[in-house]
Coordinates of N, CA and C in Angstrom, one line a residue:
M1 N 116.4 127.7 78.9 CA 115.1 127.3 79.4 C 115.3 126.0 80.2
K2 N 114.7 125.9 81.4 CA 114.8 124.7 82.2 C 113.5 123.9 82.0
L3 N 113.7 122.5 81.8 CA 112.6 121.6 81.7 C 112.4 120.8 82.9
Y4 N 111.4 121.1 83.7 CA 111.1 120.4 85.0 C 110.1 119.2 84.7
V5 N 110.4 118.1 85.4 CA 109.6 116.9 85.3 C 108.6 116.9 86.5
I6 N 107.3 116.8 86.2 CA 106.3 116.7 87.3 C 106.4 115.3 87.8
T7 N 106.6 115.1 89.1 CA 106.7 113.8 89.7 C 105.5 113.4 90.6
E8 N 104.5 114.3 90.6 CA 103.3 114.0 91.4 C 102.6 112.8 90.6
G9 N 102.1 111.8 91.4 CA 101.4 110.7 90.8 C 102.4 109.6 90.3
K10 N 103.7 109.8 90.6 CA 104.7 108.8 90.3 C 105.4 108.3 91.5
Q11 N 105.7 107.0 91.5 CA 106.4 106.4 92.6 C 107.9 106.3 92.2
L12 N 108.8 106.8 93.1 CA 110.2 106.8 92.8 C 110.9 105.9 93.9
Q13 N 111.7 104.9 93.4 CA 112.4 104.0 94.3 C 113.9 104.0 94.0
A14 N 114.7 104.1 95.0 CA 116.2 104.0 94.8 C 116.5 102.5 94.4
T15 N 117.3 102.4 93.3 CA 117.7 101.0 92.9 C 119.2 100.8 93.0
K16 N 119.9 101.9 93.3 CA 121.4 101.8 93.7 C 121.6 102.9 94.7
D17 N 122.6 102.6 95.6 CA 122.9 103.6 96.6 C 123.6 104.8 95.9
P18 N 123.5 106.0 96.4 CA 124.2 107.2 95.8 C 125.7 106.9 95.8
A19 N 126.3 107.4 94.7 CA 127.7 107.2 94.5 C 128.3 108.5 93.9
P20 N 129.6 108.8 94.2 CA 130.2 110.0 93.6 C 130.1 110.0 92.1
K21 N 129.8 111.2 91.6 CA 129.8 111.4 90.1 C 131.2 111.7 89.7
N22 N 131.9 110.8 89.1 CA 133.3 111.0 88.8 C 133.6 111.4 87.4
D23 N 134.7 112.1 87.2 CA 135.2 112.4 85.9 C 136.0 111.2 85.3
P24 N 136.5 111.3 84.1 CA 137.2 110.1 83.5 C 138.5 109.7 84.3
N25 N 139.0 110.6 85.1 CA 140.2 110.3 85.8 C 139.9 109.7 87.2
G26 N 138.6 109.5 87.5 CA 138.2 109.0 88.8 C 138.0 110.0 89.9
N27 N 138.1 111.3 89.6 CA 137.9 112.3 90.6 C 136.5 112.7 90.7
Q28 N 136.0 113.0 91.9 CA 134.6 113.4 92.0 C 134.4 114.7 91.4
K29 N 133.3 114.8 90.6 CA 133.0 116.1 90.0 C 132.4 117.1 91.0
T30 N 132.6 118.4 90.7 CA 132.0 119.4 91.6 C 131.1 120.3 90.8
E31 N 130.1 120.9 91.4 CA 129.2 121.8 90.8 C 129.9 123.1 90.4
K32 N 129.7 123.5 89.2 CA 130.3 124.8 88.8 C 129.7 125.9 89.6
G33 N 130.6 126.8 90.0 CA 130.2 128.0 90.7 C 130.1 127.8 92.2
T34 N 129.8 126.6 92.7 CA 129.7 126.4 94.2 C 130.8 125.5 94.7
G35 N 131.3 124.6 93.9 CA 132.3 123.6 94.3 C 131.7 122.5 95.1
R36 N 130.4 122.4 95.2 CA 129.8 121.3 96.0 C 130.0 120.0 95.2
P37 N 130.2 118.9 96.0 CA 130.4 117.6 95.3 C 129.1 117.1 94.7
M38 N 129.3 116.3 93.6 CA 128.1 115.8 92.8 C 128.0 114.3 93.1
W39 N 126.7 113.9 93.1 CA 126.3 112.5 93.4 C 125.4 112.0 92.4
S40 N 125.4 110.7 92.1 CA 124.5 110.0 91.1 C 123.8 109.0 91.9
T41 N 122.4 108.9 91.7 CA 121.6 107.9 92.3 C 120.7 107.4 91.3
Q42 N 120.7 106.0 91.1 CA 119.8 105.4 90.2 C 118.4 105.2 90.8
V43 N 117.4 105.5 90.1 CA 116.0 105.5 90.6 C 115.1 104.9 89.6
F44 N 114.1 104.1 90.1 CA 113.1 103.5 89.2 C 111.9 104.4 89.4
V45 N 111.3 104.9 88.3 CA 110.2 105.8 88.3 C 109.0 105.0 87.7
L46 N 107.9 104.9 88.5 CA 106.7 104.1 88.1 C 105.5 105.0 88.1
D47 N 104.7 104.9 87.1 CA 103.3 105.5 87.1 C 102.4 104.5 86.3
N48 N 101.2 105.0 86.1 CA 100.2 104.1 85.5 C 100.5 103.7 84.0
T49 N 101.5 104.3 83.4 CA 101.9 104.0 82.0 C 103.1 103.0 82.0
G50 N 103.7 102.7 83.1 CA 104.8 101.8 83.2 C 106.0 102.4 84.0
G51 N 107.1 101.9 83.8 CA 108.3 102.3 84.6 C 109.5 102.5 83.8
E52 N 110.5 103.2 84.4 CA 111.7 103.5 83.7 C 112.8 103.8 84.8
I53 N 114.0 103.3 84.5 CA 115.1 103.6 85.4 C 115.9 104.8 84.8
I54 N 116.1 105.8 85.8 CA 116.9 107.0 85.4 C 118.0 107.2 86.5
T55 N 119.0 108.0 86.1 CA 120.0 108.3 87.1 C 119.8 109.8 87.4
I56 N 119.7 110.2 88.7 CA 119.5 111.6 89.1 C 120.8 112.1 89.7
T57 N 121.3 113.2 89.2 CA 122.5 113.9 89.8 C 122.0 115.0 90.8
T58 N 122.7 115.0 92.0 CA 122.4 116.0 93.0 C 123.8 116.6 93.3
A59 N 123.8 117.8 94.0 CA 125.0 118.4 94.4 C 124.9 118.7 95.9
G60 N 126.0 118.6 96.6 CA 126.0 119.0 98.1 C 126.2 117.7 98.9
E61 N 125.4 117.6 100.0 CA 125.5 116.4 100.8 C 125.1 115.2 100.1
K62 N 125.7 114.0 100.4 CA 125.4 112.8 99.8 C 123.9 112.5 100.2
P63 N 123.1 112.1 99.2 CA 121.7 111.8 99.5 C 121.6 110.6 100.5
D64 N 120.8 110.8 101.5 CA 120.6 109.8 102.6 C 119.5 108.8 102.2
V65 N 119.7 108.1 101.1 CA 118.8 107.1 100.6 C 119.5 105.7 100.4
T66 N 118.7 104.6 100.5 CA 119.3 103.3 100.3 C 118.5 102.5 99.3
V67 N 119.0 101.5 98.7 CA 118.3 100.6 97.8 C 117.0 100.1 98.4
G68 N 116.0 100.3 97.6 CA 114.6 99.8 98.0 C 113.8 100.9 98.6
Q69 N 114.4 102.0 99.0 CA 113.6 103.1 99.6 C 112.8 103.8 98.6
L70 N 111.6 104.2 99.0 CA 110.9 105.2 98.2 C 111.5 106.5 98.4
V71 N 111.6 107.3 97.4 CA 112.3 108.6 97.6 C 111.4 109.8 97.1
A72 N 111.7 110.9 97.6 CA 111.0 112.2 97.2 C 112.1 113.0 96.5
V73 N 111.8 113.6 95.4 CA 112.7 114.4 94.6 C 112.2 115.8 94.5
E74 N 113.0 116.8 94.6 CA 112.6 118.2 94.4 C 113.3 118.8 93.2
Q75 N 112.5 119.5 92.4 CA 112.9 120.2 91.2 C 113.7 119.3 90.3
L76 N 113.0 118.2 89.8 CA 113.7 117.3 88.9 C 113.7 117.9 87.5
E77 N 114.9 118.1 87.0 CA 115.1 118.8 85.7 C 115.6 117.8 84.7
A78 N 115.0 117.8 83.5 CA 115.5 117.0 82.4 C 116.4 117.9 81.5
I79 N 117.6 117.4 81.2 CA 118.6 118.1 80.5 C 119.0 117.3 79.2
P80 N 118.4 117.7 78.0 CA 118.8 117.0 76.8 C 120.3 117.3 76.5
W81 N 121.0 116.2 75.9 CA 122.4 116.4 75.5 C 122.6 115.7 74.2
A82 N 123.7 116.1 73.6 CA 124.1 115.4 72.3 C 125.7 115.6 72.2
T83 N 126.4 114.5 72.0 CA 127.8 114.6 72.0 C 128.3 113.5 71.0
N84 N 129.1 113.9 70.0 CA 129.8 112.9 69.1 C 128.8 111.9 68.5
G85 N 127.6 112.4 68.1 CA 126.6 111.5 67.4 C 125.7 110.7 68.4
R86 N 126.0 110.9 69.7 CA 125.1 110.2 70.7 C 124.3 111.3 71.4
N87 N 123.1 110.9 71.9 CA 122.3 111.8 72.6 C 121.4 111.1 73.6
G88 N 120.9 111.9 74.5 CA 120.0 111.4 75.6 C 119.5 112.5 76.5
V89 N 119.1 112.1 77.6 CA 118.5 113.1 78.6 C 119.2 112.8 79.9
A90 N 119.8 113.8 80.6 CA 120.3 113.7 81.9 C 119.3 114.3 82.9
F91 N 119.3 113.8 84.1 CA 118.4 114.3 85.1 C 119.1 114.9 86.3
R92 N 118.7 116.0 86.8 CA 119.3 116.7 87.9 C 118.2 117.1 88.8
A93 N 118.5 117.1 90.1 CA 117.5 117.5 91.1 C 118.1 118.3 92.2
S94 N 117.4 119.2 92.8 CA 117.9 120.0 93.9 C 118.1 119.2 95.2
S95 N 117.3 118.1 95.3 CA 117.4 117.2 96.5 C 116.8 115.9 96.2
L96 N 117.3 114.9 96.9 CA 116.7 113.5 96.8 C 116.7 113.0 98.2
K97 N 115.6 112.7 98.8 CA 115.4 112.3 100.2 C 114.5 111.1 100.3
P98 N 114.7 110.4 101.4 CA 113.8 109.3 101.7 C 112.3 109.8 101.8
K99 N 111.4 109.1 101.3 CA 110.0 109.4 101.5 C 109.7 108.9 102.9
T100 N 109.3 109.8 103.8 CA 109.1 109.4 105.2 C 108.1 108.4 105.4
G101 N 108.4 107.4 106.2 CA 107.5 106.3 106.6 C 107.1 105.3 105.5
T102 N 107.9 105.2 104.4 CA 107.6 104.3 103.4 C 108.8 103.5 103.0
S103 N 108.5 102.3 102.5 CA 109.6 101.4 102.0 C 108.9 100.5 101.0
A104 N 109.5 100.2 99.9 CA 108.9 99.3 98.9 C 109.3 97.9 99.2
A105 N 110.3 97.7 100.0 CA 110.7 96.3 100.3 C 110.0 95.8 101.6
K106 N 108.9 95.2 101.4 CA 108.1 94.8 102.6 C 107.9 93.3 102.4

């Protein structure tokens, strides 16, 4: 079962430039089945209850977003994980793009 996050009514802002998602050996990871390169982008998510920083993984072309830009995300999926007594939630999206005509740094 896939768990999608509703982003309507939330403001998303890039807080780090997209970077390759690397394995422990420093090699960029690729998406299983397609071989597309994977990218990690840190984003601040804000709504009327507060804010949180998350890292969103995308596959394919490097997202064309920069620090401070408001961004639009498509199909944001929350993926719970647990390994060696640690656990958390990873986030993956089909795309991450600049929100046209907007910038939070004014």
